[in-house]
Short mmCIF file of C-alpha atoms and ligand atoms in Angstrom, two decimals:
data_model
loop_
_atom_site.label_atom_id
_atom_site.label_comp_id
_atom_site.label_asym_id
_atom_site.label_seq_id
_atom_site.Cartn_x
_atom_site.Cartn_y
_atom_site.Cartn_z
CA MET A 1 -0.24 0.13 -0.17
CA ILE A 2 1.48 2.67 -1.03
CA ARG A 3 2.10 6.25 1.32
CA SER A 4 3.41 8.85 0.45
CA LEU A 5 0.92 11.27 -1.35
CA THR A 6 3.38 11.79 -3.34
CA LEU A 7 3.79 9.06 -4.95
CA LYS A 8 0.84 8.56 -5.83
CA LEU A 9 -0.12 12.08 -8.10
CA ALA A 10 3.10 11.15 -9.98
CA LEU A 11 2.58 7.31 -10.38
CA ALA A 12 -1.33 8.37 -11.05
CA PHE A 13 0.27 11.67 -13.47
CA LEU A 14 2.59 8.85 -14.82
CA VAL A 15 -0.96 6.52 -15.55
CA VAL A 16 -2.65 9.12 -17.18
CA SER A 17 0.22 10.54 -19.58
CA ILE A 18 1.40 6.51 -21.13
CA ILE A 19 -3.08 5.53 -21.79
CA GLY A 20 -2.68 9.77 -23.36
CA ALA A 21 0.43 9.08 -25.61
CA ALA A 22 -0.36 5.55 -26.31
CA LEU A 23 -3.73 7.24 -27.97
CA ALA A 24 -2.49 9.34 -29.29
CA ALA A 25 0.08 8.25 -30.88
CA ILE A 26 -1.94 4.60 -32.14
CA LEU A 27 -4.82 7.68 -33.69
CA ALA A 28 -1.69 9.54 -35.25
CA ARG A 29 -0.44 6.29 -36.49
CA TRP A 30 -3.84 4.97 -37.37
CA SER A 31 -4.53 8.02 -39.41
CA THR A 32 -1.09 8.67 -40.77
CA PHE A 33 -1.51 5.84 -42.09
CA THR A 34 -4.29 6.20 -43.66
CA GLU A 35 -4.39 9.17 -46.06
CA PHE A 36 -1.11 8.26 -46.59
CA GLY A 37 -1.86 4.76 -47.80
CA SER A 38 -6.05 6.40 -49.96
CA LEU A 39 -2.53 8.83 -50.88
CA VAL A 40 -1.29 5.90 -52.95
CA LEU A 41 -3.67 4.68 -54.14
CA ASP A 42 -5.10 7.75 -55.92
CA GLN A 43 -1.73 8.52 -57.86
CA ALA A 44 -1.62 4.78 -58.67
CA GLN A 45 -4.91 4.84 -59.60
CA SER A 46 -4.19 7.61 -61.73
CA GLU A 47 -0.40 6.90 -63.13
CA PHE A 48 -2.91 3.70 -63.89
CA VAL A 49 -4.97 5.49 -66.13
CA ALA A 50 -2.64 7.60 -68.40
CA GLU A 51 -1.00 4.46 -68.33
CA ALA A 52 -3.69 2.65 -69.91
CA ALA A 53 -4.65 5.76 -71.71
CA THR A 54 -1.01 5.50 -73.16
CA TYR A 55 -1.29 2.00 -74.26
CA TYR A 56 -5.23 2.54 -76.06
CA GLN A 57 -3.54 5.78 -77.89
CA ALA A 58 -0.91 3.84 -79.48
CA THR A 59 -2.97 0.47 -80.37
CA GLY A 60 -5.65 1.91 -81.32
CA SER A 61 -7.43 -1.28 -78.81
CA TRP A 62 -7.60 -3.26 -75.81
CA ALA A 63 -5.62 -6.31 -78.01
CA GLY A 64 -2.47 -7.45 -75.14
CA VAL A 65 -3.73 -4.95 -72.80
CA MET A 66 -3.15 -7.73 -69.90
CA GLY A 67 0.61 -8.21 -71.01
CA TYR A 68 1.55 -4.14 -70.64
CA PHE A 69 -0.14 -4.45 -67.32
CA PRO A 70 -0.12 -7.97 -65.25
CA PRO A 71 -1.99 -8.51 -62.75
CA ARG A 72 0.60 -8.94 -59.37
CA GLY A 73 3.03 -11.51 -59.44
CA LEU A 74 3.61 -11.83 -63.28
CA ALA A 75 6.92 -10.01 -64.26
CA PRO A 76 5.66 -6.69 -66.58
CA SER A 77 5.68 -7.90 -69.79
CA SER A 78 9.11 -6.72 -71.53
CA GLN A 79 8.08 -6.55 -74.26
CA PRO A 80 6.16 -3.25 -76.04
CA PRO A 81 2.63 -3.44 -76.57
CA PRO A 82 1.18 -4.76 -79.66
CA GLY A 83 0.36 -3.29 -82.24
CA GLY A 84 -2.48 -4.65 -82.77
CA GLU A 85 -5.43 -3.28 -84.88
CA HIS A 86 -2.22 -0.34 -85.95
CA PRO A 87 0.04 -3.41 -86.23
CA GLY A 88 3.46 -0.82 -87.78
CA GLN A 89 2.50 1.82 -84.16
CA LEU A 90 4.56 0.64 -81.16
CA PRO A 91 3.42 1.90 -78.34
CA PRO A 92 6.08 4.42 -77.12
CA VAL A 93 7.47 3.37 -73.23
CA PRO A 94 5.44 5.16 -71.01
CA PRO A 95 6.81 8.56 -69.58
CA PRO A 96 6.92 7.64 -65.96
CA VAL A 97 4.38 9.69 -64.02
CA ASP A 98 6.40 9.02 -60.51
CA GLY A 99 9.87 7.80 -61.14
CA ASN A 100 10.33 6.41 -57.71
CA ARG A 101 7.24 4.16 -58.04
CA THR A 102 7.57 2.97 -61.66
CA GLY A 103 10.99 3.43 -62.43
CA MET A 104 10.96 2.26 -66.18
CA GLN A 105 8.39 -0.07 -66.37
CA PRO A 106 4.86 0.56 -65.62
CA PRO A 107 2.80 0.11 -62.61
CA PRO A 108 1.46 -4.01 -61.56
CA SER A 109 -2.21 -4.14 -61.95
CA PHE A 110 -2.85 -5.86 -58.66
CA ALA A 111 -4.80 -3.11 -57.83
CA PHE A 112 -6.74 -2.07 -60.73
CA ALA A 113 -9.08 -4.27 -62.85
CA LEU A 114 -9.76 -2.27 -66.98
CA VAL A 115 -12.52 -2.76 -68.90
CA ASP A 116 -13.53 -1.86 -72.17
CA GLN A 117 -15.97 0.46 -74.01
CA ASN A 118 -18.52 -2.90 -73.86
CA GLY A 119 -17.40 -3.53 -70.15
CA TYR A 120 -16.02 -6.15 -70.95
CA VAL A 121 -12.41 -6.71 -68.81
CA VAL A 122 -9.36 -6.80 -69.35
CA VAL A 123 -7.07 -6.65 -67.13
CA PRO A 124 -8.00 -8.98 -64.27
CA ALA A 125 -7.72 -7.60 -61.15
CA GLY A 126 -9.55 -8.61 -57.47
CA PRO A 127 -12.55 -10.22 -58.04
CA TYR A 128 -12.34 -9.32 -61.73
CA ARG A 129 -11.70 -11.91 -64.44
CA VAL A 130 -10.83 -11.94 -68.71
CA GLY A 131 -13.71 -11.80 -70.41
CA ASP A 132 -15.71 -10.71 -67.17
CA TYR A 133 -19.39 -8.37 -67.70
CA VAL A 134 -18.75 -6.03 -65.71
CA SER A 135 -22.66 -3.93 -64.70
CA ALA A 136 -22.86 -0.33 -65.30
CA ASP A 137 -23.76 0.85 -61.36
CA GLU A 138 -19.96 -0.59 -61.29
CA LEU A 139 -18.98 0.69 -64.58
CA ALA A 140 -20.04 4.25 -63.13
CA ARG A 141 -18.56 4.25 -60.17
CA GLY A 142 -14.67 3.34 -61.99
CA VAL A 143 -13.07 6.29 -63.22
CA GLY A 144 -12.71 6.97 -67.73
CA VAL A 145 -10.15 6.46 -69.99
CA GLU A 146 -10.40 9.05 -72.58
CA VAL A 147 -8.40 8.68 -75.48
CA ASP A 148 -8.75 11.89 -78.02
CA GLY A 149 -12.01 12.62 -76.04
CA GLN A 150 -13.66 9.75 -76.34
CA VAL A 151 -14.17 7.25 -73.67
CA VAL A 152 -12.25 4.13 -74.82
CA GLY A 153 -12.59 2.55 -70.99
CA THR A 154 -12.80 1.87 -66.81
CA VAL A 155 -10.41 1.85 -64.46
CA LEU A 156 -11.72 -0.60 -61.48
CA THR A 157 -10.49 -0.03 -58.19
CA THR A 158 -10.01 -2.93 -56.28
CA GLY A 159 -9.76 -2.00 -52.42
CA GLU A 160 -6.35 -3.65 -52.49
CA PRO A 161 -4.11 -1.19 -51.21
CA PRO A 162 -1.32 -0.25 -53.65
CA GLU A 163 2.31 -1.87 -52.75
CA LEU A 164 4.89 0.98 -51.26
CA THR A 165 7.67 1.61 -53.69
CA PRO A 166 10.92 1.28 -50.62
CA ARG A 167 10.67 4.88 -50.54
CA GLU A 168 7.65 5.09 -49.31
CA GLU A 169 7.92 1.82 -46.02
CA LEU A 170 10.83 4.42 -45.07
CA PHE A 171 8.24 7.65 -43.74
CA LEU A 172 5.69 5.06 -42.78
CA THR A 173 8.95 4.07 -41.06
CA ARG A 174 10.66 6.48 -39.61
CA ILE A 175 6.98 8.40 -38.76
CA ASN A 176 6.18 4.64 -36.65
CA TRP A 177 10.00 5.99 -34.89
CA ALA A 178 8.87 9.65 -35.02
CA LEU A 179 5.39 8.72 -33.02
CA LEU A 180 7.43 6.01 -30.49
CA TYR A 181 10.14 9.01 -29.27
CA ALA A 182 7.03 11.54 -28.87
CA ALA A 183 4.83 9.14 -26.95
CA LEU A 184 8.62 8.19 -24.76
CA GLY A 185 9.11 12.79 -25.09
CA ALA A 186 5.56 13.08 -22.98
CA THR A 187 5.50 10.15 -20.13
CA LEU A 188 9.08 11.40 -19.31
CA ILE A 189 7.87 15.13 -19.24
CA ALA A 190 4.81 14.61 -17.90
CA LEU A 191 6.61 12.01 -15.25
CA LEU A 192 8.42 15.48 -14.23
CA LEU A 193 5.33 17.65 -13.97
CA GLY A 194 3.71 15.71 -12.51
CA LEU A 195 6.58 14.79 -9.16
CA LEU A 196 6.86 18.72 -9.50
CA LEU A 197 2.89 19.33 -9.25
CA ALA A 198 3.03 16.65 -5.96
CA ARG A 199 5.84 18.24 -4.72
CA THR A 200 3.53 21.80 -4.62
CA LEU A 201 0.77 20.39 -3.64
CA THR A 202 1.78 17.68 -0.78
CA HIS A 203 4.54 20.35 0.25
CA PRO A 204 1.77 22.71 2.43
CA LEU A 205 -0.37 19.92 3.44
CA HIS A 206 2.84 18.93 4.95
CA GLU A 207 3.96 22.26 7.36
CA LEU A 208 0.13 22.08 7.93
CA THR A 209 0.57 18.52 9.59
CA ALA A 210 3.43 19.72 11.58
CA ALA A 211 1.53 22.95 13.03
CA SER A 212 -1.07 20.87 14.07
CA ARG A 213 0.76 18.92 15.10
CA SER A 214 1.98 21.39 17.36
CA MET A 215 -0.88 22.72 18.63
CA SER A 216 -1.92 19.33 19.40
CA GLN A 217 0.57 19.09 21.81
CA GLY A 218 -0.29 23.00 23.12
CA ASP A 219 1.64 25.97 21.48
CA LEU A 220 -1.56 27.10 20.03
CA GLU A 221 0.56 30.91 18.02
CA GLN A 222 1.08 27.65 14.94
CA ARG A 223 1.58 29.76 11.70
CA VAL A 224 2.19 29.01 8.02
CA THR A 225 2.39 30.21 4.99
CA VAL A 226 -0.11 31.18 2.52
CA ARG A 227 1.84 30.19 -1.38
CA SER A 228 -1.45 30.92 -3.14
CA ARG A 229 -5.15 31.77 -3.45
CA ASP A 230 -6.32 28.20 -4.85
CA GLU A 231 -8.44 25.54 -2.17
CA LEU A 232 -5.00 24.57 -0.77
CA GLY A 233 -3.74 28.12 0.32
CA GLU A 234 -7.28 29.22 1.58
CA LEU A 235 -6.89 25.88 4.69
CA ALA A 236 -3.69 26.91 5.06
CA ALA A 237 -5.44 31.17 5.83
CA ALA A 238 -7.56 29.21 7.29
CA PHE A 239 -5.84 26.93 9.69
CA ASN A 240 -4.23 30.47 10.90
CA GLN A 241 -7.29 31.57 11.22
CA MET A 242 -8.65 29.29 12.86
CA SER A 243 -5.12 29.06 15.55
CA ALA A 244 -5.28 32.47 16.02
CA GLU A 245 -8.70 32.37 17.45
CA LEU A 246 -7.62 29.36 19.65
CA ALA A 247 -4.61 31.23 20.60
CA ARG A 248 -7.07 34.17 21.12
CA ALA A 249 -10.05 31.85 22.98
CA ASN A 250 -7.77 30.40 25.63
CA GLN A 251 -5.85 33.71 25.82
CA ALA A 252 -9.39 34.74 27.03
CA ARG A 253 -9.83 31.97 29.30
CA ARG A 254 -6.96 32.40 30.92
CA GLN A 255 -8.09 35.51 31.71
CA MET A 256 -11.53 35.05 32.45
CA THR A 257 -10.01 32.61 34.65
CA ALA A 258 -7.88 35.25 37.34
CA ASP A 259 -10.67 37.58 37.32
CA ILE A 260 -13.37 34.89 38.56
CA ALA A 261 -10.91 33.95 41.33
CA HIS A 262 -9.61 38.05 41.22
CA ASP A 263 -14.05 38.76 42.24
CA LEU A 264 -14.27 35.74 44.79
CA ARG A 265 -11.69 36.36 46.71
CA THR A 266 -12.44 39.68 47.08
CA PRO A 267 -16.49 39.43 49.79
CA LEU A 268 -14.61 36.27 50.87
CA THR A 269 -11.55 38.02 52.29
CA VAL A 270 -14.41 40.83 54.01
CA ILE A 271 -16.27 37.94 54.69
CA LYS A 272 -13.42 35.27 56.03
CA GLY A 273 -11.34 38.52 58.20
CA TYR A 274 -15.13 39.91 59.60
CA ALA A 275 -14.79 35.99 60.59
CA GLU A 276 -12.45 35.40 62.24
CA ALA A 277 -12.28 39.15 64.00
CA LEU A 278 -15.41 37.83 64.97
CA ARG A 279 -14.30 34.81 66.18
CA ASP A 280 -11.10 36.73 68.10
CA GLU A 281 -14.26 39.53 69.62
CA ASP A 282 -11.54 41.46 68.08
CA LEU A 283 -15.11 43.15 66.82
CA PRO A 284 -18.56 43.00 68.57
CA PRO A 285 -21.21 40.98 66.84
CA THR A 286 -22.68 44.48 65.81
CA PHE A 287 -25.87 45.01 63.16
CA ALA A 288 -23.52 46.83 60.69
CA THR A 289 -20.82 43.68 61.37
CA PHE A 290 -23.50 41.24 59.94
CA GLU A 291 -25.10 43.33 56.94
CA THR A 292 -22.07 43.41 55.58
CA ILE A 293 -21.54 39.68 56.22
CA PHE A 294 -24.72 39.88 54.38
CA GLN A 295 -23.97 41.91 51.90
CA GLU A 296 -20.93 39.83 50.60
CA ALA A 297 -22.14 36.61 50.53
CA GLU A 298 -25.05 37.54 48.65
CA HIS A 299 -22.70 39.97 46.14
CA LEU A 300 -20.51 36.75 46.07
CA SER A 301 -24.19 34.56 45.33
CA HIS A 302 -25.38 36.74 42.22
CA LEU A 303 -21.17 36.42 41.05
CA ILE A 304 -22.31 32.20 40.93
CA ASP A 305 -25.05 32.90 39.29
CA ASP A 306 -24.09 35.56 36.47
CA LEU A 307 -21.04 33.01 36.49
CA ARG A 308 -23.75 29.99 36.24
CA THR A 309 -25.47 32.26 32.88
CA LEU A 310 -22.97 32.82 31.54
CA SER A 311 -22.05 28.97 31.71
CA LEU A 312 -25.37 27.95 30.32
CA ALA A 313 -26.02 30.34 27.29
CA ASP A 314 -22.75 29.04 26.06
CA ALA A 315 -24.01 25.58 26.95
CA GLY A 316 -26.63 26.02 24.93
CA GLU A 317 -28.38 24.83 27.76
CA LEU A 318 -29.97 27.56 28.88
CA THR A 319 -33.76 26.59 29.79
CA LEU A 320 -36.31 29.13 28.26
CA ASN A 321 -39.74 29.82 29.31
CA PHE A 322 -40.71 31.40 25.52
CA GLN A 323 -44.19 32.92 25.31
CA ALA A 324 -45.50 35.65 23.97
CA VAL A 325 -44.71 39.20 25.53
CA THR A 326 -46.70 42.42 24.90
CA PRO A 327 -42.84 45.02 25.05
CA ARG A 328 -45.23 47.92 27.17
CA ASP A 329 -45.21 44.93 29.94
CA LEU A 330 -41.68 44.51 29.57
CA LEU A 331 -40.93 48.21 30.09
CA ASP A 332 -43.70 49.19 32.69
CA ARG A 333 -42.54 45.78 34.64
CA ALA A 334 -38.82 47.21 34.39
CA ALA A 335 -39.20 51.41 35.58
CA ALA A 336 -41.79 49.84 38.61
CA ALA A 337 -38.39 47.62 39.55
CA HIS A 338 -36.24 50.73 39.52
CA ARG A 339 -38.12 53.28 39.63
CA ALA A 340 -37.78 53.72 43.36
CA GLN A 341 -34.06 53.90 42.74
CA ALA A 342 -34.40 56.34 40.36
CA GLU A 343 -35.76 58.36 42.95
CA GLN A 344 -33.46 57.64 45.84
CA LEU A 345 -30.13 58.61 43.08
CA GLY A 346 -32.36 62.05 42.22
CA ILE A 347 -33.14 60.39 38.91
CA THR A 348 -35.96 60.42 36.64
CA LEU A 349 -36.85 56.87 35.44
CA GLN A 350 -39.69 56.87 32.46
CA VAL A 351 -41.69 55.13 29.92
CA ASP A 352 -41.61 56.54 26.35
CA ALA A 353 -45.36 56.53 24.85
CA VAL A 354 -44.71 53.16 23.30
CA PRO A 355 -47.88 52.39 20.59
CA ASP A 356 -50.12 48.67 20.73
CA LEU A 357 -46.82 46.47 19.78
CA PRO A 358 -46.75 42.95 18.42
CA PRO A 359 -45.37 40.71 21.58
CA VAL A 360 -42.31 39.68 21.21
CA TRP A 361 -41.32 35.90 21.80
CA GLY A 362 -39.54 35.10 24.85
CA ASP A 363 -38.98 34.25 28.55
CA PRO A 364 -40.19 37.14 30.45
CA GLU A 365 -37.97 36.44 32.88
CA ARG A 366 -34.58 36.16 31.05
CA LEU A 367 -36.15 39.64 29.54
CA ALA A 368 -36.39 41.31 32.73
CA GLN A 369 -33.45 40.74 33.93
CA VAL A 370 -31.54 42.34 30.09
CA LEU A 371 -34.02 45.00 31.25
CA GLY A 372 -32.58 45.07 34.75
CA ASN A 373 -28.82 44.62 34.06
CA LEU A 374 -29.13 48.02 30.89
CA VAL A 375 -31.38 49.72 34.01
CA SER A 376 -28.76 49.31 36.69
CA ASN A 377 -25.74 50.22 34.76
CA ALA A 378 -27.99 53.12 33.65
CA MET A 379 -28.44 54.56 37.19
CA ARG A 380 -24.75 53.81 37.79
CA TYR A 381 -22.69 55.44 35.05
CA THR A 382 -26.43 58.61 35.32
CA PRO A 383 -25.53 61.34 37.27
CA GLN A 384 -27.82 63.44 40.06
CA GLY A 385 -30.52 65.35 37.70
CA GLY A 386 -30.53 62.48 34.91
CA ARG A 387 -33.10 60.44 32.72
CA ILE A 388 -33.05 57.24 31.44
CA THR A 389 -36.19 56.55 29.77
CA PHE A 390 -37.75 53.00 28.25
CA SER A 391 -39.83 53.66 24.72
CA ALA A 392 -40.00 50.33 21.39
CA ARG A 393 -40.55 51.05 18.16
CA GLN A 394 -41.44 47.72 15.09
CA HIS A 395 -38.68 47.99 12.62
CA ALA A 396 -38.83 45.34 9.85
CA ASP A 397 -36.89 43.03 11.48
CA GLY A 398 -37.83 43.17 14.44
CA ILE A 399 -39.43 44.54 18.10
CA HIS A 400 -36.62 47.45 19.29
CA ILE A 401 -36.37 48.36 22.87
CA MET A 402 -33.66 50.57 23.94
CA VAL A 403 -32.63 52.29 26.97
CA GLN A 404 -30.89 55.21 26.83
CA ASP A 405 -30.06 58.03 29.23
CA THR A 406 -27.80 60.81 29.91
CA GLY A 407 -24.42 59.64 32.14
CA THR A 408 -21.68 60.02 30.90
CA GLY A 409 -21.39 58.10 27.96
CA ILE A 410 -18.77 55.61 26.51
CA ALA A 411 -15.74 56.52 25.47
CA PRO A 412 -15.56 55.20 21.84
CA ALA A 413 -12.69 53.18 23.11
CA ASP A 414 -14.76 51.40 25.12
CA LEU A 415 -17.57 50.88 23.23
CA PRO A 416 -16.02 47.64 20.63
CA HIS A 417 -15.64 45.67 24.76
CA ILE A 418 -17.70 46.53 26.76
CA PHE A 419 -20.10 42.78 25.47
CA ASN A 420 -16.48 41.51 27.26
CA ARG A 421 -17.28 39.21 29.68
CA PHE A 422 -15.14 40.74 32.60
CA TYR A 423 -14.83 44.56 30.61
CA ARG A 424 -15.18 47.56 33.08
CA GLY A 425 -14.94 50.50 31.44
CA ASP A 426 -12.37 53.83 32.14
CA ASP A 427 -10.25 52.49 34.44
CA SER A 428 -9.84 56.38 35.48
CA ARG A 429 -13.36 56.22 36.79
CA GLU A 430 -13.82 55.67 40.31
CA THR A 431 -15.69 52.09 40.79
CA ASP A 432 -18.35 50.44 42.65
CA GLU A 433 -16.69 46.80 44.29
CA ARG A 434 -20.96 45.55 42.67
CA GLU A 435 -19.32 45.88 39.86
CA SER A 436 -18.45 42.78 37.98
CA GLY A 437 -18.28 43.05 34.16
CA LEU A 438 -20.61 40.49 33.46
CA GLY A 439 -23.47 42.66 33.33
CA LEU A 440 -23.78 43.19 29.83
CA ALA A 441 -21.75 40.22 28.50
CA ILE A 442 -25.00 38.43 30.37
CA ALA A 443 -27.41 41.16 28.85
CA LYS A 444 -25.66 39.90 25.01
CA SER A 445 -25.77 36.10 25.60
CA LEU A 446 -29.27 36.07 26.25
CA VAL A 447 -30.66 37.99 24.26
CA GLU A 448 -29.00 36.03 21.50
CA ALA A 449 -30.66 32.90 23.59
CA HIS A 450 -33.65 34.30 22.50
CA GLY A 451 -32.17 34.64 18.68
CA GLY A 452 -32.09 38.14 18.79
CA SER A 453 -28.90 41.00 18.59
CA ILE A 454 -27.72 44.15 21.57
CA SER A 455 -26.05 46.99 20.06
CA VAL A 456 -25.08 50.20 21.68
CA PHE A 457 -25.21 53.51 20.36
CA SER A 458 -22.59 56.33 23.32
CA ALA A 459 -21.08 59.88 23.23
CA LEU A 460 -18.81 60.93 25.92
CA GLY A 461 -20.81 63.03 28.23
CA GLU A 462 -24.64 62.80 26.46
CA GLY A 463 -24.92 59.95 27.02
CA SER A 464 -26.33 56.49 26.50
CA THR A 465 -28.71 54.21 24.21
CA PHE A 466 -28.52 50.24 24.33
CA VAL A 467 -31.18 48.86 21.71
CA VAL A 468 -32.19 45.06 21.95
CA TYR A 469 -33.25 43.38 18.83
CA LEU A 470 -35.77 40.88 19.81
CA ASN A 471 -38.25 39.09 16.68
CA THR A 472 -41.53 39.63 17.17
CA ARG A 473 -43.86 35.85 16.49
P1 ADP B 501 -20.37 46.59 35.09
O1 ADP B 501 -20.14 45.81 35.45
O2 ADP B 501 -18.80 46.74 35.08
O3 ADP B 501 -21.04 47.57 34.77
P2 ADP B 501 -20.47 46.18 32.59
O4 ADP B 501 -20.56 44.47 31.50
O5 ADP B 501 -22.72 45.84 32.70
O6 ADP B 501 -20.46 45.41 33.41
O7 ADP B 501 -20.58 46.98 32.34
C1 ADP B 501 -19.46 47.20 30.89
C2 ADP B 501 -18.69 48.35 30.95
O8 ADP B 501 -19.26 49.19 30.37
C3 ADP B 501 -19.14 49.00 31.47
O9 ADP B 501 -17.64 49.00 33.31
C4 ADP B 501 -18.93 50.99 31.71
O10 ADP B 501 -17.68 51.14 31.55
C5 ADP B 501 -19.59 50.78 30.41
N1 ADP B 501 -21.87 51.19 30.75
C6 ADP B 501 -21.80 50.33 30.76
N2 ADP B 501 -23.02 50.86 30.42
C7 ADP B 501 -23.09 52.28 30.60
C8 ADP B 501 -23.90 53.35 30.69
N3 ADP B 501 -25.36 53.38 30.40
N4 ADP B 501 -23.13 53.94 30.78
C9 ADP B 501 -21.66 53.82 30.92
N5 ADP B 501 -20.56 53.04 30.71
C10 ADP B 501 -21.64 52.20 30.61
#
């Protein structure tokens, strides 16, 4: 069993080229020989007709013409044709049409029969025997022998190939050799080209195999050279893209693990510190102390819930209780849930007049969670006296739900990243302990689990607008 692709390709090329060259040689040989044969036959026939005409002209009849055109196997007569009705007029030895073919002798009549003007065979050949009567139909297929404008006989072809002269034989032998050399040359070139092409094809594959092996051993930063724009080039480009994506995902996973560890450690450190102080009676067991411990435990619990939601969404295992949800109800519910907090912060929370919109198809609890995350952020980044507005519109692609605030806005550099996990924009800003950097990532995952999408429009100092695109039923 051949295991090398190069060898397989080279062999395939070789076999195909041998078959191709052999077929071409056979066809070329056959067609050359056929054409050459018919050329020789035509030429011999013209000569035969000319010879016959000369004979008739010299003798005035066909008497004794047999001796002039002896059938195959018999030596041509060395005697000049008999005088016949014109004994005094011996025909001159006819001039050769082709010196090579006939020399000083007329061609032997092995391929042609001669019939006189009455339809009787005077020179036999093939199926035509002397004295046979030839039908008018057959005569019509022959070539007439004309003397002084009168048809004095007809030359019929027997279909037998004319005998070849040594020069003609040599010509055909040379053609044979030339075809053989051409076929061998073509096969050799095909073999070389096959090897070259096989190497061109397999070289990038070897490179890809080596890079894949390195990746499987954990070295994800692998790049292969894209050498062409064909399928192999596309494969190499796709491989590079895949390895870059894997390396990026690996880096993101490491970063996320570090972020999770960090975010879990902060509240745990607080809880541990307070618990130790209480145990050692360094701290009095007051309401405030227990409240702090409770708040930190709750934060921890939220964080773990968020991480679980994200991992379920990633695995596609988030259970969504789909039903028809009226946009107006969704917005009223989110506004009601956050109105008290907004009032405390001195922020106006309002729901814009929402026309009668068709219901969206989704899980009301999860959609409320999305709006909750958006409005929590809006309240966090909107100063006192600001405004948060909920609204909804119908568009050709479904329902757009908007949460707009008049807050700080988001820096253009942060905008592409704010939906990433653990991304917290603007480090210089005073960061809240409660910020996990997961709120928008969760909102995005939940909306996508509904078959929708989420985007943001924001300008620093002017506020932000988050738009959730949802499908109607
Ligand atoms: P966080 O817990 O930090 O709020 P999010 O995923 O909810 O995490 O938000 C990511 C970042 O996006 C925030 O750190 C903040 O910089 C920015 N951001 C989100 N919503 C707003 C908003 N309404 N106005 C200004 N910045 C926002």
